[in-house]
Structure formats: structure tokens, C-alpha cells
mmCIF file of C-alpha atoms and ligand atoms in Angstrom:
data_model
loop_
_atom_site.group_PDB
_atom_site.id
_atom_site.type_symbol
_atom_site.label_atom_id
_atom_site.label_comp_id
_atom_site.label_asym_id
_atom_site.label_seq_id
_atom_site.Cartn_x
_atom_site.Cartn_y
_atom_site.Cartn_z
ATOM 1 C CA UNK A 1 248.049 60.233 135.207
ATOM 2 C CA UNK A 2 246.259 57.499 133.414
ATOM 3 C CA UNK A 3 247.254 57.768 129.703
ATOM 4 C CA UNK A 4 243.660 58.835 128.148
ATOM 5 C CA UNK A 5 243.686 61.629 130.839
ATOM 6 C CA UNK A 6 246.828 62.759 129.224
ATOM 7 C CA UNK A 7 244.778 62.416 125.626
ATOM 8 C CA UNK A 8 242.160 64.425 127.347
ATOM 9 C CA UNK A 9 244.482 67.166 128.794
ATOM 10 C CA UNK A 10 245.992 67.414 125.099
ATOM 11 C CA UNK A 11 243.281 67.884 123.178
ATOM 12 C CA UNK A 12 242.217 70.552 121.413
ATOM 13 C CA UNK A 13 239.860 73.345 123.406
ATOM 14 C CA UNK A 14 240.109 76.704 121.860
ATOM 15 C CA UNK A 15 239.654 78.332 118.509
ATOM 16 C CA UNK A 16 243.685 79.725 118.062
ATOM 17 C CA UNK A 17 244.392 76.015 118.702
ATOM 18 C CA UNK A 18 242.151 74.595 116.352
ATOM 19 C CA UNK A 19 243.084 77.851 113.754
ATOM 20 C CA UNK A 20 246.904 76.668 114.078
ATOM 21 C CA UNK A 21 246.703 72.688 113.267
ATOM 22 C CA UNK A 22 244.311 73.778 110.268
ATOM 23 C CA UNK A 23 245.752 76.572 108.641
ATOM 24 C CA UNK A 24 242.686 78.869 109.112
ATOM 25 C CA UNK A 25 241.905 81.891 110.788
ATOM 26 C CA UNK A 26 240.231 82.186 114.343
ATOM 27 C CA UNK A 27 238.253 84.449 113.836
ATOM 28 C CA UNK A 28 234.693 82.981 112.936
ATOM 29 C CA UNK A 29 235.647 80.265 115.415
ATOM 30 C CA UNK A 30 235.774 81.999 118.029
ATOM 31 C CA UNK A 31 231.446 82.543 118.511
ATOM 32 C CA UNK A 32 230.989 79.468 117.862
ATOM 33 C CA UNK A 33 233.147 78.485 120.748
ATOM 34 C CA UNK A 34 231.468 80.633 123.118
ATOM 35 C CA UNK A 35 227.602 78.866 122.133
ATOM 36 C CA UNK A 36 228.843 75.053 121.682
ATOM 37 C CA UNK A 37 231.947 73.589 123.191
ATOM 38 C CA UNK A 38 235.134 72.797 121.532
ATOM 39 C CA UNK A 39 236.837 69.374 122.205
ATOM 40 C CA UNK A 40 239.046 67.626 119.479
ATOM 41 C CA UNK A 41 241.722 65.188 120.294
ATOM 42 C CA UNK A 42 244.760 65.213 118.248
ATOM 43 C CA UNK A 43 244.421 61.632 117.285
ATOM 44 C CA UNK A 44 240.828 62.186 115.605
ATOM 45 C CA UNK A 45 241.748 65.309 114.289
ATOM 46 C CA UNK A 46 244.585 63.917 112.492
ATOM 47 C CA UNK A 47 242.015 61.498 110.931
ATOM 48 C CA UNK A 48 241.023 64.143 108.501
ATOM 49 C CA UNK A 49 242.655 64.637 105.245
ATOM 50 C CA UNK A 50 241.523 67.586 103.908
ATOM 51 C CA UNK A 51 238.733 70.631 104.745
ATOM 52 C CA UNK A 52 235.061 69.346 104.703
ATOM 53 C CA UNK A 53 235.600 65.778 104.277
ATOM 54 C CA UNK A 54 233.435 63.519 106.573
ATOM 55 C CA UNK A 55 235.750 63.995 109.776
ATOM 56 C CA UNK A 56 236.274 67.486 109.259
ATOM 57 C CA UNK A 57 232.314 68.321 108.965
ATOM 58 C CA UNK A 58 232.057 65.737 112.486
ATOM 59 C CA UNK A 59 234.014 67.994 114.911
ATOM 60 C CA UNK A 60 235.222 71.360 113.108
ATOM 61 C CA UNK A 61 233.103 74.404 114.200
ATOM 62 C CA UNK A 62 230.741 75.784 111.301
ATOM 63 C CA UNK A 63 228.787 78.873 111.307
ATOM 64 C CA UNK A 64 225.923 77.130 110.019
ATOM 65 C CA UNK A 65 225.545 76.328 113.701
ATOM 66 C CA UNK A 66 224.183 79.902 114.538
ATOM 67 C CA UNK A 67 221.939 79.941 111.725
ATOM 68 C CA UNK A 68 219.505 77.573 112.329
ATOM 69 C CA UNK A 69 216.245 77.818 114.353
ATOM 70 C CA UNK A 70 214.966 74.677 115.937
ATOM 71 C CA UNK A 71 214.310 73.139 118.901
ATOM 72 C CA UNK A 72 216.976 73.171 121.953
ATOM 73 C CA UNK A 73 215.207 70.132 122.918
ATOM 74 C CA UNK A 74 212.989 68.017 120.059
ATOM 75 C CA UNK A 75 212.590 65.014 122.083
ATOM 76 C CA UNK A 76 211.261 66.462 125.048
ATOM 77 C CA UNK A 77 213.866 64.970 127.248
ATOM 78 C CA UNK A 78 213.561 67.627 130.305
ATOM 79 C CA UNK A 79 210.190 66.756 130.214
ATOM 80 C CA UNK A 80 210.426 63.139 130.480
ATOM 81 C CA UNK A 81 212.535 63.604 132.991
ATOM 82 C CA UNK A 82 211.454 62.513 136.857
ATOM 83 C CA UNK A 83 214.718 63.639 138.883
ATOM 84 C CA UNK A 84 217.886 65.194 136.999
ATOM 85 C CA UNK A 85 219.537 63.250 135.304
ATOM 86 C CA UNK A 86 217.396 60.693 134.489
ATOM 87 C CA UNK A 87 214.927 59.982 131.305
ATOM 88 C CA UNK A 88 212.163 57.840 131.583
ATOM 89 C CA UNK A 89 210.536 57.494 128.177
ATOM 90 C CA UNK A 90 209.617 53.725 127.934
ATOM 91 C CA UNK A 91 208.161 51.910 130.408
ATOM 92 C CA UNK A 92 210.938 48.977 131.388
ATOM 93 C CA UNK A 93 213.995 51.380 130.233
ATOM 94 C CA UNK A 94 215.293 54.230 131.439
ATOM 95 C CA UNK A 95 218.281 56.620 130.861
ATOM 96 C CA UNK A 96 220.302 57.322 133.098
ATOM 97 C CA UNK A 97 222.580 60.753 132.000
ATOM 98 C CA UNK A 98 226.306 60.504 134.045
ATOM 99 C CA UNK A 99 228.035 62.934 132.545
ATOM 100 C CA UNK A 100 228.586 65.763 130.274
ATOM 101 C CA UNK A 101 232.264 65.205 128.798
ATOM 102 C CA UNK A 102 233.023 63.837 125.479
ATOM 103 C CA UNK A 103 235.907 62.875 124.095
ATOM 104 C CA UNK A 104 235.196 64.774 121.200
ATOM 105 C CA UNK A 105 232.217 67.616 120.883
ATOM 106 C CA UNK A 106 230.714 66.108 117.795
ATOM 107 C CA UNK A 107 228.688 69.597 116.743
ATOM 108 C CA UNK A 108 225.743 67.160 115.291
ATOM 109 C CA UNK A 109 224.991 66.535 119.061
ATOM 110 C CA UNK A 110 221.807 65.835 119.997
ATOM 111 C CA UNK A 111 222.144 66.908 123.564
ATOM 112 C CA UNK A 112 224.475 69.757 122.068
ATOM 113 C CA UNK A 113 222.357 72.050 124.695
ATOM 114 C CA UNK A 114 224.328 69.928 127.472
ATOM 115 C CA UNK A 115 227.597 68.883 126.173
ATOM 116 C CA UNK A 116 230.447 70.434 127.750
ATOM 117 C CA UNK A 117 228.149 71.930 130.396
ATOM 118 C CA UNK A 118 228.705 71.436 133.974
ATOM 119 C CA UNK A 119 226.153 68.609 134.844
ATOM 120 C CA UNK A 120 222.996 69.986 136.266
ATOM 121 C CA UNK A 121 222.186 68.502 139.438
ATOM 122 C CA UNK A 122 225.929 66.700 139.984
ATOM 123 C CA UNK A 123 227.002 65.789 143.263
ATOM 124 C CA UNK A 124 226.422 62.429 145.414
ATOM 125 C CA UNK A 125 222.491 63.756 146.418
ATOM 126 C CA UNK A 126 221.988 63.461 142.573
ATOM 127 C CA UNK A 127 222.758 60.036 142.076
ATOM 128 C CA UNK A 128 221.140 58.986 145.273
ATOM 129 C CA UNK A 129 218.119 60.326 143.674
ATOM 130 C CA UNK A 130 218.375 58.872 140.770
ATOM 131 C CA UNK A 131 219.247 55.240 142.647
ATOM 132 C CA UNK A 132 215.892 55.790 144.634
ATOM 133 C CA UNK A 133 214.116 56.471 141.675
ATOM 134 C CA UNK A 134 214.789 53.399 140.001
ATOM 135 C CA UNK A 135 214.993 51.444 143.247
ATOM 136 C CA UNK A 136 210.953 52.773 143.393
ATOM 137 C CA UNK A 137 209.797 52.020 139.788
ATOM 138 C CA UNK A 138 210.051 48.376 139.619
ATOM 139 C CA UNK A 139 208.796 47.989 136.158
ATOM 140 C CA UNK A 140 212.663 49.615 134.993
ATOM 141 C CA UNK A 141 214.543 46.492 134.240
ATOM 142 C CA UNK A 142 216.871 47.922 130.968
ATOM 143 C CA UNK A 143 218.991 51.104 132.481
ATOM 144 C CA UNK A 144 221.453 52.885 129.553
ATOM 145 C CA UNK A 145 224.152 55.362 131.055
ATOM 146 C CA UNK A 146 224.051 58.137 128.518
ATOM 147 C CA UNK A 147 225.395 61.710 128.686
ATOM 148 C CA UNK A 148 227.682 63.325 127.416
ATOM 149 C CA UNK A 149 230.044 59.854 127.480
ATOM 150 C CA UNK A 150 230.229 57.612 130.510
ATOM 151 C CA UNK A 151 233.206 56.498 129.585
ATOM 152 C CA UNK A 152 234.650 60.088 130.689
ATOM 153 C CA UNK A 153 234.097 59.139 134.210
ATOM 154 C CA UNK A 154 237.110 57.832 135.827
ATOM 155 C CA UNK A 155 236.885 53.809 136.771
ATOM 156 C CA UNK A 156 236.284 54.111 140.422
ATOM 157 C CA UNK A 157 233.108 57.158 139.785
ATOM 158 C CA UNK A 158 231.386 54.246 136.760
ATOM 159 C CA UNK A 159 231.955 50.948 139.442
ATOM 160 C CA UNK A 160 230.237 52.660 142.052
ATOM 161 C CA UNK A 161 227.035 53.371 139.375
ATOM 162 C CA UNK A 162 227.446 49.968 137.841
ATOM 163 C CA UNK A 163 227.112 48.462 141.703
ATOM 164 C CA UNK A 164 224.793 50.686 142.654
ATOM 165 C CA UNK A 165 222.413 49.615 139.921
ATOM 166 C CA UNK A 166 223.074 46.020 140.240
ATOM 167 C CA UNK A 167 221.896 46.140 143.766
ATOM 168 C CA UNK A 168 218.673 46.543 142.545
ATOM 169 C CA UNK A 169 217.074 42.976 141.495
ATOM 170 C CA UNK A 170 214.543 44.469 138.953
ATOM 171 C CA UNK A 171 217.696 46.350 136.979
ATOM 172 C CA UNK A 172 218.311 42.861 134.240
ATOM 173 C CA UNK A 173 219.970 45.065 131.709
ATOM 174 C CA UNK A 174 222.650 47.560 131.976
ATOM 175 C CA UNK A 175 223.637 49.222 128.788
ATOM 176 C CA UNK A 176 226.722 52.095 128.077
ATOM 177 C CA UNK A 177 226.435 54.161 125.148
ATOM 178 C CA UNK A 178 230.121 55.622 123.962
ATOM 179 C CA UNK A 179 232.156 57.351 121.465
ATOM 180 C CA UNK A 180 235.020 56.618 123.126
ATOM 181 C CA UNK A 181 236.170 53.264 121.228
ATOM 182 C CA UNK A 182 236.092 56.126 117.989
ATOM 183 C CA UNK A 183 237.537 59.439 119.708
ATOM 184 C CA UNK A 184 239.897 57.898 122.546
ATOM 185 C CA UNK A 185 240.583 54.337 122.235
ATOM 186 C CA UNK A 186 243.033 55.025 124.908
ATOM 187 C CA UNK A 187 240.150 55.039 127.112
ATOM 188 C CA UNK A 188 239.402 51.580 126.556
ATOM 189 C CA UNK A 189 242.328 49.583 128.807
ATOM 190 C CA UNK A 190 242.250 45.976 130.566
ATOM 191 C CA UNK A 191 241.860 47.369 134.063
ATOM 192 C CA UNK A 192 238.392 48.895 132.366
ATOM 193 C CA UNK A 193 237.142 46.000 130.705
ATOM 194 C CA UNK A 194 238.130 43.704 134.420
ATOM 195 C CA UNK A 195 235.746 45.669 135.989
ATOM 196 C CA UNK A 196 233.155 46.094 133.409
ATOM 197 C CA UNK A 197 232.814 42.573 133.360
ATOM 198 C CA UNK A 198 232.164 42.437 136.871
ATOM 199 C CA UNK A 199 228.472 44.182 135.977
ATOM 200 C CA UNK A 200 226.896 41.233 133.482
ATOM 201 C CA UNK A 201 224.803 41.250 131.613
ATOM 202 C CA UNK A 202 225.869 44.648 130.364
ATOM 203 C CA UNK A 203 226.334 45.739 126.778
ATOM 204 C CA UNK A 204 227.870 48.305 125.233
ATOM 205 C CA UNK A 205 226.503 50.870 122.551
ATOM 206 C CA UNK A 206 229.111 52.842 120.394
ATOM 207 C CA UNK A 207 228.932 55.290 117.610
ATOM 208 C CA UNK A 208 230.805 54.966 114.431
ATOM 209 C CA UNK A 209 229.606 57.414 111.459
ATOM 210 C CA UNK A 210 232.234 56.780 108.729
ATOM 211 C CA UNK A 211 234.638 53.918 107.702
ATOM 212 C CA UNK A 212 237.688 56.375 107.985
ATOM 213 C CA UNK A 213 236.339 55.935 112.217
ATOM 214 C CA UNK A 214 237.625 52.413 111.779
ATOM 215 C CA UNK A 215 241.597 52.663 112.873
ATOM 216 C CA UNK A 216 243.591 49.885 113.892
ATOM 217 C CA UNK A 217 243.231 51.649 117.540
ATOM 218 C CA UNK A 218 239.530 51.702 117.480
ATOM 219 C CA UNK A 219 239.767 47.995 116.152
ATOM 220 C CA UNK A 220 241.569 47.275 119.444
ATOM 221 C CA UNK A 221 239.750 49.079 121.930
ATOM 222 C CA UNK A 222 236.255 47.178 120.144
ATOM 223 C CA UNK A 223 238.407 44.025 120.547
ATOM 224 C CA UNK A 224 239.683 44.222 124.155
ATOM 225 C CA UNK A 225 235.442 44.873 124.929
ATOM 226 C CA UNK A 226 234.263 41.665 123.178
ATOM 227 C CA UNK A 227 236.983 39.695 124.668
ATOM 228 C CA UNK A 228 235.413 40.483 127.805
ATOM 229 C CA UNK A 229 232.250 39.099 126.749
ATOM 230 C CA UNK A 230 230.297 42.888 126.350
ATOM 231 C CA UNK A 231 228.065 42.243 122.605
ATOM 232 C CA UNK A 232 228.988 45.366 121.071
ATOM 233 C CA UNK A 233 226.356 47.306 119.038
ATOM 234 C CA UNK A 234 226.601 50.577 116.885
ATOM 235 C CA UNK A 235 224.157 53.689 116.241
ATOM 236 C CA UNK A 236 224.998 55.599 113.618
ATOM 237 C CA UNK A 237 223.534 59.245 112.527
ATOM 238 C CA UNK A 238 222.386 59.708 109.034
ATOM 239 C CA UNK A 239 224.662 62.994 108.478
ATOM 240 C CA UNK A 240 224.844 65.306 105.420
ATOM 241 C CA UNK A 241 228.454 65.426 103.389
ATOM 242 C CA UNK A 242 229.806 62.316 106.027
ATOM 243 C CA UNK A 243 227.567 59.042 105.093
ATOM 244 C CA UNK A 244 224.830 60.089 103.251
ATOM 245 C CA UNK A 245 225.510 57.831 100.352
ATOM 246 C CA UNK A 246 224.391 53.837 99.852
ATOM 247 C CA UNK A 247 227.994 52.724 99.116
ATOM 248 C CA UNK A 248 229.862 54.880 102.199
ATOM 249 C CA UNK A 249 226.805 53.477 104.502
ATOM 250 C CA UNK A 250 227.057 49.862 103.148
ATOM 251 C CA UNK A 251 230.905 49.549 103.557
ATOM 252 C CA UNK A 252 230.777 51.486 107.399
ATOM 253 C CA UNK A 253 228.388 48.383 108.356
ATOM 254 C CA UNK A 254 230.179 45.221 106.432
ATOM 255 C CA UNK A 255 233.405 47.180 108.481
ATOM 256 C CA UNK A 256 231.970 47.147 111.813
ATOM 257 C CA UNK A 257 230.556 43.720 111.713
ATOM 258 C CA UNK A 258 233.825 42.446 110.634
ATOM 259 C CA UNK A 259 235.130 44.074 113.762
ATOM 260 C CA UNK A 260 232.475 42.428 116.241
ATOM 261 C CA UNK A 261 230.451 45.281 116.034
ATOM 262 C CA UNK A 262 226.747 44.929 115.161
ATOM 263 C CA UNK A 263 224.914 47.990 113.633
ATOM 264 C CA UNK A 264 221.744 48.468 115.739
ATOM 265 C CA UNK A 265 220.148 51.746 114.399
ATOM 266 C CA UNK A 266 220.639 54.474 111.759
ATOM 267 C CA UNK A 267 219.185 57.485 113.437
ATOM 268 C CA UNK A 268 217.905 60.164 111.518
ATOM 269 C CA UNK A 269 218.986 63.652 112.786
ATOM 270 C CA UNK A 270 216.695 64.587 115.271
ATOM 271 C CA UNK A 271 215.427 68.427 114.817
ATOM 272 C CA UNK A 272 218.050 70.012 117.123
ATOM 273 C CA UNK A 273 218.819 73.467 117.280
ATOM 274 C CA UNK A 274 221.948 73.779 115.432
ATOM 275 C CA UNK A 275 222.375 71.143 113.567
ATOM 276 C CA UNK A 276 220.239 71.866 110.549
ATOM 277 C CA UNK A 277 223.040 71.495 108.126
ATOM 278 C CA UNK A 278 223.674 67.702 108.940
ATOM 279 C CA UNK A 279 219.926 66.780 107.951
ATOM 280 C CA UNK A 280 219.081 64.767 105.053
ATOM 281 C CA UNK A 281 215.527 64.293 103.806
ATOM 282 C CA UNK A 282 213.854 61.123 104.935
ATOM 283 C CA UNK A 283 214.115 59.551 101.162
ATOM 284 C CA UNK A 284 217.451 58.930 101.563
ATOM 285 C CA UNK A 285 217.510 56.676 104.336
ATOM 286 C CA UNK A 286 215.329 54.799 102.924
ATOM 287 C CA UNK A 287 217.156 54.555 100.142
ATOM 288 C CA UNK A 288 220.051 53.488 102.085
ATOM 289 C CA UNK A 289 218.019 50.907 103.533
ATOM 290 C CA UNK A 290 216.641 49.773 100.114
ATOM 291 C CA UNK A 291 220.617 49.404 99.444
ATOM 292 C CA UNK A 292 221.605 47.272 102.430
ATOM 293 C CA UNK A 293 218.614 45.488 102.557
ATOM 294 C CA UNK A 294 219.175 42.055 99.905
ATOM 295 C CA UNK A 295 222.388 43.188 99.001
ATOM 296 C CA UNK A 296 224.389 42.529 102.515
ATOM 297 C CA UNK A 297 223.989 40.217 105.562
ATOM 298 C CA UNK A 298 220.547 41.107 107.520
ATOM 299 C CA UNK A 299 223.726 40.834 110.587
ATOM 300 C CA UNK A 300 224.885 44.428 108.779
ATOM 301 C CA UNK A 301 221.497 45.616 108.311
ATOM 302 C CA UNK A 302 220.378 48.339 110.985
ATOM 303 C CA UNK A 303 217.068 49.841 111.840
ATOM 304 C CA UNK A 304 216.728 53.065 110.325
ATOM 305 C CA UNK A 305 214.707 55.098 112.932
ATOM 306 C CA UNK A 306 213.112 58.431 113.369
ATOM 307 C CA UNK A 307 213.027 59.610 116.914
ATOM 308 C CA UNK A 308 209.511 61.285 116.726
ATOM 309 C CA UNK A 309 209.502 64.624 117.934
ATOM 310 C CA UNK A 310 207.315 65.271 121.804
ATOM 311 C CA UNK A 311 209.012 62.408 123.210
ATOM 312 C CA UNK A 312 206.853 60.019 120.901
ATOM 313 C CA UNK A 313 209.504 57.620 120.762
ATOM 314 C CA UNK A 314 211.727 55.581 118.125
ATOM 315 C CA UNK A 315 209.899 54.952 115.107
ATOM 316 C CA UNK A 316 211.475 52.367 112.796
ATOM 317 C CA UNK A 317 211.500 52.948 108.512
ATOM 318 C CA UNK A 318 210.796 50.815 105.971
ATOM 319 C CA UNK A 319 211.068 51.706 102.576
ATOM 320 C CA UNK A 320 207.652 49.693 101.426
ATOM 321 C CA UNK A 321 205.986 50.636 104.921
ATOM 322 C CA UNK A 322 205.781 54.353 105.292
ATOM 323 C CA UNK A 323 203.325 56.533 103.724
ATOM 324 C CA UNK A 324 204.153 60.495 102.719
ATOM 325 C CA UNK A 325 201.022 63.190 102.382
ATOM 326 C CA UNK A 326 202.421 66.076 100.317
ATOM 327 C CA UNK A 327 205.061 66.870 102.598
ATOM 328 C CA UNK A 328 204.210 64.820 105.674
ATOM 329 C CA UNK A 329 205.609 61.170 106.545
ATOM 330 C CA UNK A 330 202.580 59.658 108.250
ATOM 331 C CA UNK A 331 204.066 57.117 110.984
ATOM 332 C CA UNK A 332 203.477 55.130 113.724
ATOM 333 C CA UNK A 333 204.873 55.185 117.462
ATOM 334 C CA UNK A 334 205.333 52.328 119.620
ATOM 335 C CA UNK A 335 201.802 53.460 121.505
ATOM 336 C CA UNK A 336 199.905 52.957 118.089
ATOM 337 C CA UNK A 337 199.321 56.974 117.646
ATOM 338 C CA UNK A 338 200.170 58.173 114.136
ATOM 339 C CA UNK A 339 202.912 60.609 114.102
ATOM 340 C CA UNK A 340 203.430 63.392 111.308
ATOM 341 C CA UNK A 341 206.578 63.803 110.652
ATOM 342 C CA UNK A 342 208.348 66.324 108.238
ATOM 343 C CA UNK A 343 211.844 67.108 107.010
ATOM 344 C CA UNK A 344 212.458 70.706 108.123
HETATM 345 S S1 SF4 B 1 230.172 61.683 121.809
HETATM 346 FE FE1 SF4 B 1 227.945 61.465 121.729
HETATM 347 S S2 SF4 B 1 227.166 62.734 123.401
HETATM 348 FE FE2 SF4 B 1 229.293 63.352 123.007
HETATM 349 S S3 SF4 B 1 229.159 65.063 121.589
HETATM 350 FE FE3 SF4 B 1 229.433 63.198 120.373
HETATM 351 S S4 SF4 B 1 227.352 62.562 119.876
HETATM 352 FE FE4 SF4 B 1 227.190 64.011 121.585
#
């Protein structure tokens, strides 16, 4: 068995598991189990140093989860969605959703409906369809492989999508968004990267939220990608308690450019059904940005975007370009429509 397998098999799945490595009792876990998957491996959990620091609030089960109210799906993705498994939002770009594992079950998920869920739809038929689909709609030349993590797919499973879409001319751009260089460096060997690099031009999209993410494996695994020529870009979510601060946010993105890494967006939570503890108010992300902006290299300075709710699209912040009506952000999507937009 291929060593992040192993990782995989090892990790931690249950509340008594999770109750034993932190001292705490199973109990309250054990609902919140049942609603939203459990999946920690040992090396991240070991990352956390003591209860409801920034790594701790990332993948430990809270009840907070039950509480809140909103929307299974804010961004309308089933919607938008032509044959399972695929999202087509924008015009040239589509995503393209291959699996359902993680690494880790981060419980700020936005597709925390899905995660850890068989995948709807799975099965060869499924991603003949989705082939055909983007065979058919020639004006999709940018496709991003999404889930869950792609990277949970075994080598052989992700070469036969990566061929499959780069038998169609139209398909320039192939992009992977993962966790995996954070949660399971492991998963990031030479024999992956060989064939990755088969698939040019093809970048990869990964997800650090907090310095403390930045371990000498993670370092490696970001290394061994840009060594095989993949630019390496990061999205970060604006979380509550983990990197809602100027100086926390400023160091994460000096860090990650230092390791090849450049920040792309800061996303602020979307509305997802529960998750409502993780929000921050839209002020502070711009203050964040006020921080970074003039005060580190525009290479370390991300978009900080709203994904407007209704499948309006990513909507990037400025703090001298947005306007706010009592309590309503007034802003504008990529079609030109004004969006209102408030902080639940
Ligand atoms: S790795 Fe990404 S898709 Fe998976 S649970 Fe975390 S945020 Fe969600």
C-alpha cells in the first residue's frame, strides 16, 4: 500500500478516537459525527497545541455546527450544475467535482453538504458525461478538478481525467485545487508530480489558513510540485479564532510566498449551513487588506473576495471601493448587476 493510503487508513474517523488523543469526552461528538464527517490525520492533528487554537477550531467537531440555520447550498452550485458533477458558472471555466474524500474534513467546508458523502452520480457513465459535456461546450477552455480533494484519487483514476480532458483542443487550462500539500504531504510523491507534468499547462490551487500549516513536510510536498514546473497558488478562508487578525494574515502570505506559493484569494466564508461560527464581518477583511496592501510585496497580496450568494459569482473587495447602506454591502458581480450583500 502506497504510504499516504496508510496515512489515510490511520487517521482519525470516529468520536472515541478523537475523545482519546484529546482528553475529552465523546459524548457531544458523537451527533456531530453522524451530520458532518469526521476525518483527522494524526500528523495534522498533532499540529495543535492546545484546545481552540487555530488548528484545533479547523478540524475538531463543535456543536456550534448544529446551531446554525443557513443555506445547505449559498452558491447555488446544484443549480449551476448541467450533468453531476460538474459546475458551470462562468462562461470559459468550468468545475469539474472528482471526488468527495479529504484528507482532512475541515468543518468550515463549503461543500460540507458533500464531503465524506458517497459521490452522487460516480461510476465511468458519470465521467463520460461530464467528458461529453465539455467536449460539446466549446467556449470551456479553463477546467478546475474540485471536490472533495482530487488528490484523494489514486494516480491511475486522476491520469485517465487529466488525458481525458487534454483530448479536447478547446480545454487550454487545467487547474487542481488541494489540501493535500497541508493535511497529507505524503500524498505529494515523485511518481505524482512525473505524471502531473505530463498534463501542461496545469496549475495547482492549495489551501493554507494559518502559518502553523507551514511544516517542513508541507514545504516539501509545495517544493517537489514547483520543481515540476506546476505555479502554485493559495486560497485562503477568512476564519473566526484561526486568521482573523492583520499580523497572523500578513505573516501566512510573506510564508507561503517564500515557499513558492502565491496567495491568489482570501475568501470570505460563504453563508453555509453550519459554519456560522467561522464568519467574520466584512470590515475585517478589509482591514486585512488595508494591512497587506503598502506594507508587503503586491506578490503576497491576495484578492479578498466575496462569493455572492445565487451563483452571482466572485466579487473582489477593496477597502476604498465598496459602499455599505445601513447594513448592506452594495457590490458588483462580474455581469455588472449590483449585489447586496450582508453579514449574517
Ligand atoms: S479539504 Fe477542501 S473540500 Fe475538503 S473538507 Fe477541507 S475545505 Fe472542504
Amino acid at each position: 500500500m502506497e504510504t499516504w493510503r496508510r496515512v489515510i487508513a490511520d487517521s482519525i474517523t470516529t468520536p472515541e478516537e478523537l475523545a482519546e488523543c484529546l482528553d475529552i469526552g465523546p459524548g457531544p461528538l458523537a451527533p456531530l459525527v453522524r451530520r458532518y464527517p469526521l476525518r483527522i490525520t494524526r500528523r495534522y492533528l498533532g499540529l495543535i497545541e492546545k484546545p481552540g487554537d487555530p488548528i484545533w477550531r479547523q478540524c475538531v467537531p463543535d456543536p456550534l455546527e448544529l446551531l446554525d440555520d443557513q443555506f445547505p447550498d449559498p452558491l447555488d452550485e446544484e443549480r449551476l450544475s448541467p450533468v453531476p458533477g460538474l459546475i458551470h458558472r462562468y462562461p470559459d471555466r468550468a468545475v469539474w467535482l472528482v471526488s468527495n474524500e479529504c484528507a482532512v474534513y475541515c468543518r468550515f467546508c463549503m461543500r460540507k453538504r458533500r464531503v465524506g458523502c458517497p459521490l452522487a452520480g460516480g461510476g465511468e457513465g458519470f465521467w463520460d458525461d461530464v467528458l461529453h459535456y465539455i467536449k460539446e461546450t466549446s467556449a470551456i477552455r479553463d477546467v478546475i478538478l474540485s471536490g472533495g480533494d482530487p488528490l484523494l484519487l489514486g494516480d491511475e483514476h486522476l491520469e485517465s481525467i487529466l488525458a481525458g480532458l487534454r483530448a479536447i483542443p478547446h480545454v487550454e487550462i487545467i487547474r487542481i485545487g488541494t489540501r493535500t500539500p497541508v493535511t497529507l504531504p505524503e500524498r505529494i510523491t515523485a511518481r505524482l508530480c512525473r505524471m502531473l507534468k505530463r498534463y501542461h499547462p496545469l496549475y495547482v490551487n492549495t489551501h493554507f489558513n494559518h502559518p502553523r500549516e507551514i511544516t517542513p513536510e508541507a514545504i516539501k510536498a509545495c517544493a517537489r510540485l514547483a520543481d515540476a514546473g506546476i505555479p502554485l497558488g493559495n486560497q485562503t478562508v477568512l476564519l473566526a479564532g484561526v486568521n482573523d487578525d492583520p499580523a497572523v494574515m500578513t505573516h501566512l502570505m510573506q510564508q507561503l510566498l517564500a515557499i513558492r506559493v502565491r496567495p491568489y484569494y482570501i475568501h470570505q466564508m460563504d453563508l453555509v449551513q453550519g459554519t456560522g461560527h467561522f464568519r467574520t464581518n466584512v470590515e475585517t477583511g478589509l482591514e486585512i487588506i488595508g494591512a497587506l496592501r503598502g506594507h508587503t510585496s503586491g506578490m503576497a497580496t491576495p484578492y479578498y473576495v466575496i462569493d455572492a450568494p445565487g451563483g452571482k459569482g466572485k466579487i473582489p473587495l477593496l477597502p476604498d471601493a465598496v459602499e455599505k447602506w445601513g447594513d448592506t454591502w452594495l457590490l458588483r458581480s462580474f455581469r455588472g448587476e449590483i449585489v447586496e450583500y450582508r453579514d449574517r
